Coordinates of C-alpha atoms in Angstrom, one line a residue:
Chain A
M1 CA 121.3 75.9 41.2
N2 CA 118.2 77.4 39.7
P3 CA 116.8 79.7 42.4
S4 CA 113.2 78.8 41.7
T5 CA 113.4 75.2 42.4
P6 CA 116.6 74.9 44.7
W7 CA 115.6 71.3 46.0
T8 CA 115.2 69.6 42.4
P9 CA 119.0 69.5 41.5
L10 CA 119.7 68.4 45.1
L11 CA 117.3 65.6 45.0
K12 CA 118.6 64.5 41.8
A13 CA 122.1 64.3 43.1
L14 CA 121.1 62.6 45.9
L15 CA 119.1 59.9 43.9
R16 CA 122.1 59.4 41.7
N17 CA 124.5 58.7 44.6
R18 CA 124.1 55.1 45.6
S19 CA 125.0 55.2 49.4
A20 CA 122.6 58.4 49.8
L21 CA 119.8 56.2 48.3
I22 CA 120.3 53.5 50.3
G23 CA 120.8 55.7 53.4
G24 CA 117.7 57.6 52.7
L25 CA 115.7 54.6 52.4
I26 CA 116.8 53.3 55.8
T27 CA 116.4 56.6 57.2
L28 CA 112.8 57.0 55.7
T29 CA 111.9 53.4 57.0
V30 CA 113.3 54.0 60.6
L31 CA 111.5 57.5 60.7
L32 CA 108.2 55.9 59.6
G33 CA 108.6 53.1 62.1
A34 CA 109.1 55.5 65.0
L35 CA 106.4 57.9 64.0
L36 CA 103.7 55.2 63.6
A37 CA 105.0 53.1 66.6
P38 CA 101.7 53.4 68.4
L39 CA 99.9 52.1 65.1
I40 CA 102.3 49.4 63.9
A41 CA 103.5 47.9 67.3
P42 CA 101.5 44.5 67.5
W43 CA 101.8 44.4 71.3
D44 CA 101.7 46.8 74.2
P45 CA 105.8 47.4 74.6
L46 CA 105.3 47.2 78.4
R47 CA 103.0 44.2 78.7
F48 CA 104.1 41.2 80.7
D49 CA 103.7 37.7 79.3
P50 CA 105.8 35.4 81.6
P51 CA 104.9 32.0 79.9
N52 CA 106.5 33.4 76.9
R53 CA 109.7 34.8 78.5
L54 CA 113.1 34.9 76.2
S55 CA 111.6 33.3 73.1
G56 CA 112.9 33.8 69.8
P57 CA 111.2 34.9 66.7
S58 CA 107.8 33.4 66.1
P59 CA 104.7 34.3 64.1
E60 CA 103.3 35.6 67.6
H61 CA 106.4 37.7 68.4
W62 CA 108.2 38.3 65.1
L63 CA 111.5 39.3 66.8
G64 CA 111.0 37.3 70.0
T65 CA 110.5 38.4 73.9
D66 CA 112.7 39.6 76.6
Q67 CA 113.1 38.3 80.2
Y68 CA 109.6 39.4 81.1
G69 CA 107.9 38.0 78.0
R70 CA 107.5 41.6 76.7
D71 CA 107.4 41.8 72.7
L72 CA 110.9 43.0 71.2
F73 CA 109.4 44.2 67.9
S74 CA 107.2 46.6 69.7
R75 CA 109.8 47.6 72.7
V76 CA 112.3 48.3 69.5
L77 CA 109.8 50.7 67.9
F78 CA 109.0 52.6 70.6
G79 CA 113.0 52.8 71.9
A80 CA 113.6 54.1 68.1
R81 CA 110.8 56.8 68.9
F82 CA 112.7 57.9 71.9
S83 CA 116.1 57.8 70.5
L84 CA 115.3 59.8 67.4
S85 CA 113.2 62.2 69.5
V86 CA 116.3 62.9 71.8
A87 CA 118.7 63.0 68.8
A88 CA 116.6 65.4 66.9
V89 CA 116.2 68.0 69.6
S90 CA 119.9 67.7 70.8
V91 CA 121.4 68.4 67.1
L92 CA 118.7 71.0 66.8
A93 CA 119.8 72.8 70.3
G94 CA 123.4 72.3 69.4
L95 CA 122.9 73.6 65.6
L96 CA 121.0 76.8 67.4
V97 CA 123.4 77.8 69.9
G98 CA 126.6 76.8 68.5
G99 CA 125.8 77.7 64.9
S100 CA 124.6 81.2 66.0
L101 CA 127.7 81.8 68.2
G102 CA 130.0 80.4 65.5
L103 CA 128.3 82.7 62.9
L104 CA 128.6 85.7 65.0
A105 CA 132.1 84.9 66.1
G106 CA 133.3 84.5 62.3
Y107 CA 131.5 87.7 61.3
F108 CA 132.4 90.0 63.9
R109 CA 135.9 88.7 64.7
G110 CA 137.8 90.6 67.4
G111 CA 137.2 90.1 71.1
F112 CA 133.8 88.2 70.9
D113 CA 135.5 85.8 68.6
L114 CA 138.4 85.1 70.9
V115 CA 136.0 84.4 73.9
I116 CA 134.0 81.9 71.7
S117 CA 136.7 80.3 70.2
R118 CA 138.2 79.5 73.6
L119 CA 134.9 78.3 74.8
A120 CA 134.8 76.0 71.9
D121 CA 138.3 74.9 72.5
I122 CA 137.4 73.8 76.2
L123 CA 134.2 72.1 75.3
I124 CA 136.1 70.1 72.6
A125 CA 139.0 69.2 75.0
Y126 CA 136.7 68.0 77.7
P127 CA 136.3 64.5 77.6
A128 CA 132.8 64.5 75.7
I129 CA 131.6 61.2 77.4
L130 CA 132.6 62.1 80.8
L131 CA 130.9 65.6 80.3
A132 CA 127.6 64.0 79.6
I133 CA 127.9 61.5 81.9
A134 CA 128.5 63.9 84.7
F135 CA 125.7 65.9 83.7
L136 CA 123.3 63.0 83.9
A137 CA 124.7 61.7 87.1
F138 CA 123.9 64.8 88.9
L139 CA 120.8 65.9 87.0
G140 CA 119.2 62.5 86.9
G141 CA 118.0 60.8 83.4
G142 CA 115.0 61.8 81.4
F143 CA 114.3 63.3 78.2
A144 CA 115.3 66.9 78.9
N145 CA 118.5 66.1 80.7
L146 CA 119.4 63.6 78.0
V147 CA 119.0 66.6 75.4
L148 CA 121.1 68.8 77.6
A149 CA 124.0 66.4 78.0
I150 CA 124.2 65.6 74.3
S151 CA 123.6 69.2 73.2
V152 CA 126.3 70.6 75.4
V153 CA 128.9 68.4 73.8
F154 CA 127.6 69.5 70.2
V155 CA 128.0 73.2 70.9
G156 CA 131.9 73.0 70.4
P157 CA 131.8 71.3 67.1
F158 CA 129.0 73.6 65.8
I159 CA 130.8 76.9 66.8
R160 CA 134.0 75.7 64.6
V161 CA 132.2 74.6 61.8
A162 CA 129.9 77.9 61.6
R163 CA 132.9 80.1 62.3
A164 CA 135.0 78.7 59.7
A165 CA 132.2 79.2 57.2
A166 CA 131.7 82.5 58.4
L167 CA 135.4 83.6 57.9
M168 CA 135.4 82.4 54.5
V169 CA 132.3 84.0 53.4
R170 CA 132.8 87.4 55.0
E171 CA 135.6 87.9 52.7
E172 CA 133.4 87.4 49.5
P173 CA 132.7 90.6 47.3
Y174 CA 128.9 90.4 47.8
V175 CA 129.3 90.5 51.4
E176 CA 131.3 93.7 50.8
A177 CA 128.6 94.9 48.5
A178 CA 125.8 94.2 50.9
Q179 CA 127.9 96.3 53.3
A180 CA 128.3 99.2 50.9
M181 CA 124.6 99.1 50.3
G182 CA 124.2 99.8 54.1
A183 CA 122.3 96.4 55.1
S184 CA 122.3 96.1 58.7
H185 CA 124.3 93.3 60.2
T186 CA 121.6 91.3 61.2
R187 CA 120.3 91.3 57.5
I188 CA 123.8 90.5 56.2
I189 CA 124.1 87.6 58.3
L190 CA 120.7 86.1 57.8
R191 CA 120.4 86.9 54.2
T192 CA 123.8 86.5 52.9
I193 CA 126.3 84.6 55.5
L194 CA 123.8 82.0 56.6
P195 CA 122.7 80.6 53.3
N196 CA 126.4 80.5 52.1
A197 CA 127.3 79.1 55.2
A198 CA 124.5 76.7 55.3
A199 CA 125.9 73.6 53.4
P200 CA 128.7 72.5 55.8
L201 CA 126.2 73.1 58.8
I202 CA 123.6 70.8 57.3
V203 CA 126.3 68.1 56.6
E204 CA 127.6 68.5 60.2
A205 CA 124.0 68.2 61.4
T206 CA 123.3 64.9 59.7
L207 CA 126.5 63.5 60.7
R208 CA 126.0 64.8 64.4
F209 CA 122.4 63.1 64.2
A210 CA 124.2 59.8 63.9
Y211 CA 126.4 60.6 66.7
A212 CA 123.4 61.6 68.8
V213 CA 121.9 58.2 68.3
L214 CA 125.0 56.5 69.2
A215 CA 125.6 58.9 72.3
E216 CA 121.8 58.4 73.6
A217 CA 122.4 54.4 73.2
A218 CA 125.5 54.6 75.3
L219 CA 124.4 56.6 78.2
S220 CA 121.0 54.4 78.4
F221 CA 123.4 51.4 78.3
L222 CA 125.3 53.0 81.3
G223 CA 121.9 53.4 83.0
L224 CA 121.6 57.3 82.9
G225 CA 118.8 57.6 80.3
I226 CA 115.4 57.3 81.1
Q227 CA 114.0 55.1 83.8
P228 CA 112.6 51.7 83.2
P229 CA 110.3 49.7 82.0
F230 CA 110.1 52.6 79.2
P231 CA 112.1 51.1 76.3
A232 CA 115.5 52.9 75.5
L233 CA 117.3 50.8 72.9
G234 CA 120.8 51.1 74.9
S235 CA 119.1 49.9 78.5
M236 CA 117.6 47.2 76.2
V237 CA 121.1 45.8 75.1
S238 CA 122.2 46.2 78.9
E239 CA 119.3 44.3 80.2
G240 CA 119.7 41.4 77.7
R241 CA 123.3 40.9 78.7
A242 CA 122.4 39.0 81.9
F243 CA 120.3 36.3 79.8
L244 CA 122.9 36.2 76.5
S245 CA 123.6 32.4 76.9
L246 CA 119.7 31.7 77.7
S247 CA 118.5 33.8 74.6
P248 CA 120.8 36.8 73.0
W249 CA 117.4 38.1 71.1
G250 CA 116.8 40.6 74.0
S251 CA 120.4 42.3 73.3
L252 CA 120.8 41.6 69.6
V253 CA 117.4 43.0 68.7
P254 CA 118.0 46.5 69.9
G255 CA 121.5 46.4 69.1
F256 CA 120.8 45.8 65.4
A257 CA 118.2 48.5 65.5
I258 CA 120.9 51.1 66.6
V259 CA 123.2 50.2 64.0
L260 CA 120.5 50.2 61.4
M261 CA 119.3 53.7 62.5
V262 CA 123.1 55.2 62.6
L263 CA 124.0 53.5 59.3
G264 CA 121.2 55.0 57.6
F265 CA 122.1 58.7 58.9
N266 CA 126.0 58.1 58.2
L267 CA 125.2 57.0 54.5
L268 CA 122.8 59.7 54.1
G269 CA 125.1 62.2 55.6
D270 CA 128.0 61.3 53.4
G271 CA 125.7 61.5 50.3
L272 CA 124.2 65.0 51.3
R273 CA 128.1 66.1 51.6
D274 CA 128.7 65.1 48.1
A275 CA 125.6 66.6 46.8
L276 CA 125.7 70.0 48.5
D277 CA 129.3 70.6 48.4
P278 CA 131.4 68.9 45.8
R279 CA 134.4 70.4 47.3
L280 CA 134.0 68.5 50.2
R281 CA 133.5 65.2 48.2
R282 CA 135.7 62.4 49.3
L283 CA 138.1 61.2 46.6
Chain B
M1 CA 161.4 73.2 68.7
A2 CA 161.7 73.7 72.7
S3 CA 160.3 77.0 72.6
Y4 CA 157.5 75.6 70.4
V5 CA 156.8 72.8 73.0
L6 CA 156.9 75.4 75.7
Q7 CA 154.5 77.7 73.9
R8 CA 152.0 75.0 73.1
L9 CA 152.1 74.0 76.8
L10 CA 151.6 77.4 77.8
A11 CA 148.6 77.7 75.4
A12 CA 147.1 74.7 77.1
I13 CA 146.9 76.2 80.4
P14 CA 143.6 78.4 79.8
T15 CA 142.0 75.4 78.3
L16 CA 142.8 73.2 81.2
F17 CA 141.9 75.9 83.8
G18 CA 138.3 75.9 81.8
V19 CA 138.0 72.3 82.0
A20 CA 138.8 72.5 85.7
L21 CA 136.3 75.4 86.5
I22 CA 133.6 73.6 84.5
T23 CA 133.9 70.2 86.3
F24 CA 134.0 71.9 89.6
L25 CA 130.9 74.1 88.9
L26 CA 129.2 71.0 87.6
M27 CA 129.8 68.9 90.6
R28 CA 128.3 71.4 93.1
A29 CA 125.4 73.0 90.6
V30 CA 122.9 70.1 91.6
P31 CA 121.3 69.2 94.9
G32 CA 122.9 66.5 97.2
D33 CA 126.7 66.0 97.9
V34 CA 128.9 63.3 99.1
V35 CA 127.3 63.5 102.8
T36 CA 123.8 62.6 101.6
S37 CA 124.8 59.8 99.5
L38 CA 127.2 58.4 102.2
V39 CA 124.7 58.8 105.1
G40 CA 121.8 57.7 102.5
L41 CA 123.5 54.0 103.2
E42 CA 122.4 54.4 107.0
A43 CA 119.4 55.8 108.4
N44 CA 118.9 58.3 111.3
V45 CA 121.9 60.3 111.2
S46 CA 121.4 63.7 112.9
P47 CA 121.7 66.9 110.8
E48 CA 124.3 68.0 113.5
R49 CA 126.4 65.1 112.4
M50 CA 125.9 65.7 108.8
A51 CA 127.0 69.6 109.2
E52 CA 129.9 68.1 111.1
L53 CA 130.7 65.9 108.4
R54 CA 130.3 68.7 105.8
R55 CA 132.8 70.8 107.8
L56 CA 135.3 67.9 107.9
F57 CA 135.5 67.7 104.2
G58 CA 135.5 71.4 103.8
L59 CA 132.2 71.5 102.0
D60 CA 130.9 74.4 104.2
L61 CA 133.4 77.0 102.7
P62 CA 132.3 79.3 100.1
L63 CA 132.8 77.8 96.4
H64 CA 135.7 80.3 95.4
V65 CA 137.6 79.2 98.5
Q66 CA 136.8 75.6 97.8
F67 CA 138.1 75.9 94.0
A68 CA 141.3 77.9 95.1
Q69 CA 142.1 75.4 97.7
W70 CA 141.7 72.4 95.3
L71 CA 143.5 74.2 92.5
G72 CA 146.3 75.2 94.6
A73 CA 147.0 71.5 95.7
V74 CA 146.6 70.4 92.3
L75 CA 149.6 72.8 91.1
Q76 CA 151.8 71.0 93.9
G77 CA 150.6 67.7 92.6
D78 CA 148.1 66.7 95.0
L79 CA 144.9 65.7 93.6
G80 CA 143.3 65.5 97.0
S81 CA 141.8 62.2 98.6
S82 CA 138.8 60.2 97.9
L83 CA 135.8 61.3 100.4
R84 CA 134.5 57.6 100.4
T85 CA 137.8 55.6 100.7
G86 CA 140.2 58.3 102.2
R87 CA 143.0 57.0 99.4
E88 CA 144.8 59.6 97.5
V89 CA 143.3 60.1 94.0
A90 CA 146.6 60.5 92.5
Q91 CA 147.7 57.3 93.8
D92 CA 144.6 55.4 92.6
L93 CA 145.0 57.3 89.2
A94 CA 148.6 55.8 89.2
L95 CA 147.3 52.5 89.8
R96 CA 144.3 52.4 87.2
F97 CA 146.0 54.4 84.4
P98 CA 148.3 51.4 83.1
V99 CA 145.1 49.4 82.5
T100 CA 143.4 52.3 80.5
L101 CA 146.7 52.9 78.6
Q102 CA 147.1 49.4 77.8
L103 CA 143.5 49.1 76.4
T104 CA 144.1 52.3 74.5
L105 CA 147.5 51.2 73.0
M106 CA 146.2 47.6 72.3
G107 CA 143.0 49.2 70.5
L108 CA 145.3 51.7 68.8
L109 CA 147.4 48.8 67.7
V110 CA 144.3 46.8 66.5
A111 CA 143.0 49.8 64.4
L112 CA 146.5 50.4 62.8
L113 CA 147.2 46.7 61.9
I114 CA 143.6 46.6 60.1
A115 CA 143.3 50.2 58.7
V116 CA 146.7 50.6 57.3
P117 CA 146.9 47.6 54.7
L118 CA 143.0 47.9 54.0
G119 CA 143.3 51.7 53.4
V120 CA 146.4 51.6 51.0
L121 CA 144.8 48.4 49.2
A122 CA 141.5 50.2 48.8
A123 CA 143.6 53.2 47.3
I124 CA 145.7 51.3 45.0
R125 CA 142.8 49.2 43.7
R126 CA 140.4 51.9 43.3
G127 CA 136.8 50.7 42.5
S128 CA 137.7 47.0 43.3
L129 CA 136.0 44.5 45.4
V130 CA 138.7 45.5 48.1
D131 CA 137.7 48.9 48.1
Y132 CA 134.1 48.2 48.3
F133 CA 134.9 46.1 51.3
A134 CA 136.9 48.9 52.9
S135 CA 134.0 51.4 52.4
L136 CA 131.7 49.1 54.1
F137 CA 134.2 48.2 56.7
A138 CA 134.8 52.0 57.4
I139 CA 130.9 53.0 57.5
L140 CA 130.3 50.1 59.9
G141 CA 132.9 51.1 62.1
L142 CA 131.3 54.6 62.4
S143 CA 128.0 53.0 62.7
V144 CA 128.3 50.2 65.5
P145 CA 128.4 51.4 69.1
G146 CA 131.3 50.1 71.1
F147 CA 129.3 48.3 73.7
F148 CA 127.3 46.5 71.0
L149 CA 130.4 45.4 69.4
A150 CA 132.1 44.3 72.6
L151 CA 128.9 42.1 73.3
L152 CA 128.8 40.5 69.9
L153 CA 132.6 39.4 70.6
I154 CA 131.7 38.2 73.9
L155 CA 128.8 36.2 72.4
L156 CA 131.1 34.6 69.7
F157 CA 134.5 34.2 71.3
A158 CA 133.5 33.9 74.9
L159 CA 130.1 32.0 75.2
A160 CA 129.8 30.3 71.8
L161 CA 133.4 29.2 71.1
G162 CA 134.8 29.7 74.7
W163 CA 138.1 30.8 73.5
L164 CA 138.5 33.8 75.6
P165 CA 137.3 35.2 79.0
P166 CA 134.0 37.2 78.7
A167 CA 135.2 39.8 81.4
G168 CA 137.7 40.4 84.1
F169 CA 141.3 41.4 84.4
V170 CA 144.6 39.9 85.5
P171 CA 147.6 42.4 86.0
L172 CA 150.2 42.5 83.6
R173 CA 153.1 41.6 86.1
E174 CA 150.9 38.8 87.8
N175 CA 150.4 36.8 84.5
P176 CA 151.3 38.3 81.3
L177 CA 149.5 35.6 79.3
E178 CA 146.4 35.8 81.1
N179 CA 146.6 39.3 81.0
L180 CA 146.7 39.4 77.4
R181 CA 143.8 36.9 77.0
H182 CA 141.7 39.1 79.1
M183 CA 142.5 42.2 76.9
V184 CA 141.9 40.9 73.6
L185 CA 138.2 41.3 73.4
P186 CA 138.3 44.9 74.8
S187 CA 141.2 45.8 72.5
L188 CA 139.3 44.5 69.4
S189 CA 136.0 46.1 70.7
L190 CA 137.9 49.5 70.9
G191 CA 140.4 49.1 67.9
L192 CA 137.7 47.8 65.5
I193 CA 135.7 51.0 65.5
L194 CA 138.7 53.1 65.4
A195 CA 140.0 51.0 62.2
G196 CA 136.8 52.1 60.4
A197 CA 137.7 55.9 60.7
V198 CA 141.3 55.5 60.2
T199 CA 140.6 53.2 57.1
R200 CA 138.6 56.2 55.6
I201 CA 141.1 58.9 56.1
L202 CA 144.1 56.8 54.7
R203 CA 142.0 56.0 51.7
S204 CA 141.3 59.2 50.5
S205 CA 144.6 60.8 51.4
M206 CA 146.6 57.9 49.7
L207 CA 144.3 58.6 46.7
E208 CA 145.2 62.1 46.8
V209 CA 149.1 61.5 47.4
L210 CA 149.0 59.0 44.4
S211 CA 147.9 61.7 42.1
R212 CA 150.7 63.9 42.8
D213 CA 153.5 64.8 40.7
Y214 CA 156.2 63.4 42.7
I215 CA 154.7 59.8 42.4
R216 CA 154.7 60.1 38.8
T217 CA 158.4 61.1 39.0
A218 CA 159.2 58.3 41.4
R219 CA 157.5 55.8 38.5
A220 CA 159.1 57.3 35.7
K221 CA 162.6 56.9 37.0
G222 CA 161.9 53.3 37.4
L223 CA 161.3 52.6 41.1
S224 CA 159.6 49.6 42.0
E225 CA 155.9 50.1 42.8
R226 CA 156.6 48.9 46.3
V227 CA 158.9 51.4 47.3
V228 CA 156.8 54.0 45.2
I229 CA 153.7 53.1 47.4
F230 CA 155.4 52.5 50.9
R231 CA 158.4 54.9 50.8
H232 CA 156.8 57.8 48.7
A233 CA 153.1 57.7 48.9
L234 CA 152.4 56.2 52.4
R235 CA 154.7 58.4 54.1
N236 CA 152.8 61.2 53.0
A237 CA 149.5 60.0 53.4
L238 CA 150.1 59.1 57.1
I239 CA 149.9 62.8 58.2
P240 CA 146.2 63.1 58.1
V241 CA 146.0 60.0 59.9
A242 CA 148.2 61.0 62.6
T243 CA 145.8 63.9 63.0
V244 CA 142.7 62.0 63.2
I245 CA 144.3 59.6 65.9
G246 CA 145.3 62.5 67.8
I247 CA 141.7 64.2 67.6
Q248 CA 140.2 60.8 68.3
F249 CA 142.2 60.0 71.2
G250 CA 139.8 62.0 73.2
S251 CA 137.0 59.9 72.4
L252 CA 139.0 56.7 72.4
L253 CA 139.2 57.4 76.1
G254 CA 135.7 58.0 76.2
G255 CA 135.2 54.5 74.3
A256 CA 137.6 53.0 76.9
V257 CA 135.0 54.3 79.7
I258 CA 132.3 52.4 78.1
I259 CA 134.4 49.3 77.2
E260 CA 135.9 49.2 80.8
Q261 CA 132.5 49.0 82.1
V262 CA 131.3 46.3 80.1
F263 CA 134.5 44.1 80.7
S264 CA 134.7 45.1 84.2
L265 CA 138.1 46.4 83.7
P266 CA 139.6 48.4 86.7
G267 CA 140.8 51.6 84.5
V268 CA 140.4 55.1 84.8
G269 CA 137.0 55.4 83.2
R270 CA 135.5 53.2 85.6
F271 CA 137.2 55.2 88.4
A272 CA 135.4 58.3 86.9
L273 CA 132.0 56.4 86.7
E274 CA 132.4 55.3 90.3
G275 CA 133.4 58.7 91.5
I276 CA 130.3 60.4 89.6
N277 CA 127.7 58.0 91.0
L278 CA 129.0 58.5 94.5
R279 CA 129.5 62.2 94.0
D280 CA 133.1 61.8 95.2
Y281 CA 134.3 65.1 94.1
P282 CA 138.0 64.9 94.3
V283 CA 138.0 61.7 92.4
V284 CA 135.7 63.0 89.6
Q285 CA 137.8 66.4 89.5
G286 CA 141.3 64.4 89.5
T287 CA 140.3 62.0 86.7
V288 CA 138.6 64.5 84.5
L289 CA 141.6 66.9 84.6
F290 CA 143.8 64.0 84.2
V291 CA 142.3 62.8 81.0
A292 CA 141.9 66.5 79.7
T293 CA 145.6 66.9 80.1
A294 CA 146.3 63.6 78.6
A295 CA 144.3 64.5 75.5
V296 CA 146.3 68.0 75.3
L297 CA 149.6 66.2 75.7
V298 CA 148.4 63.6 73.0
N299 CA 147.7 66.2 70.5
L300 CA 151.1 68.1 71.1
L301 CA 153.0 64.6 70.6
V302 CA 151.2 64.0 67.6
D303 CA 152.0 67.7 66.1
L304 CA 155.6 66.7 67.0
L305 CA 155.4 63.3 65.2
Y306 CA 154.9 65.2 61.8
S307 CA 158.1 66.4 61.7
L308 CA 159.1 62.8 62.2
I309 CA 157.0 61.6 59.2
D310 CA 158.0 64.7 57.2
P311 CA 161.1 66.1 57.9
R312 CA 160.3 69.4 56.0
I313 CA 157.8 70.2 58.6
R314 CA 159.8 72.0 61.4
Y315 CA 158.6 73.8 64.6
E316 CA 160.7 77.0 65.5

């Protein structure tokens, strides 16, 4: 990789990879839609329109309306915005906490490593969805608590990935060289270990992003997310269930929105893995 | 072998202890307890009466004493009684676990019935239409939420075609045929999603195995392609699949929680959800510990299965 333009070869590799390209396009569309939701949404997502309730797609309501006559397209845009913010903050929090604990454990080894590895074992053995549900049932829903519940689940896997990467990198001659030159631990970890351990962490983060969207959707579906009437994709699917035989649009539209989002991240994650680390490439 | 099993079981103890401790603390870290949620149903209960109730449930004791008491009882096989119904948690679990087990096993069966042929075919005909379809199927399996797949299946098979019931449960002993009819859609919802992950792993591990020397040898000595694929290749390719299923067992149970909710199945997952919503401490503690223990045991079982699949792997 040419150090002066580290992103060019990566970008080229991503563009050559068909699934990464499709995934990237989907992700970009979803991101734009979510970011620009207040500008794009044709209706107020909370506006009731009883005469138009449970209608299918029409020129007026592109994707139909729900049981209160609220515009589904506008609600899905805002719901996606919420999902993506929860996912982004959860992955970032899991990456920061789990990633740093894992790097430190792998670098220093010894007693600290033992404690951290045990912690990861416990977190991974804990039934993930029950952990998240328990958190939310006690703390109540809302943005911060959703993030807390999902990121706690992520800490374990991030510890494992970061620790494994650090263990591998610390045996390399260039780490020994840095130590011989008298570099401090902080400097070695930040300048030598971290950049070389970055690839698996980035791949893990992208795939975790897909998982975070799924987790937020499942928790909202169970009624543990944010309070109605604010739109969350999972709770929209759940609310629409009562009206399936009258008009399935209320559940189908948010459901397919979730699938599209997660599919985009999964395809992009696979492509990134192939581009960043050919050794991890699937055959 | 026996000493290996013992060693693994001993190693699981600190993990399960951690799970128990986290659950215990989590349940008590937040305001409100079962007394407030019970009393919430009936207005004007005096504070004295509430204090009396707390004393009755042992909630007035220091935390470490409560934990020690609970753990001591658990070690004797007593998971306590539900604070709400008064029924023994272990008894309720024994009643509900068969439902979850049936759902999980049927889900697993669906997954293997789809994933094994699809994964093998995709690897043999690499780059063909089948391979392309397998990849598409796998990525969709990883991207569709279980509850949404369940809803699509209900919409198609229950509401539109009317072939199967949309929800509900009939015990296996009461009426096996009706039981199966009620379990088909839940098992498909769980199994199709797992099938995605398994297809993906099996395809890549088959591809790897097929490039090995012993496969070339097997072909060179004139064995039929069928024997080469199924006797020599598939058997070796199944090891990573077993690992993935073991790892996924936890999320399979997690998925079961949601699927049980969608289809109103009286399983362990719904039991835990009800317990959490009502702050029924013994129910939640007992269920979580039970599920975590099951996950640990399944992982051990998977490791032992390796030596069945591949006799060279022995445990000392």
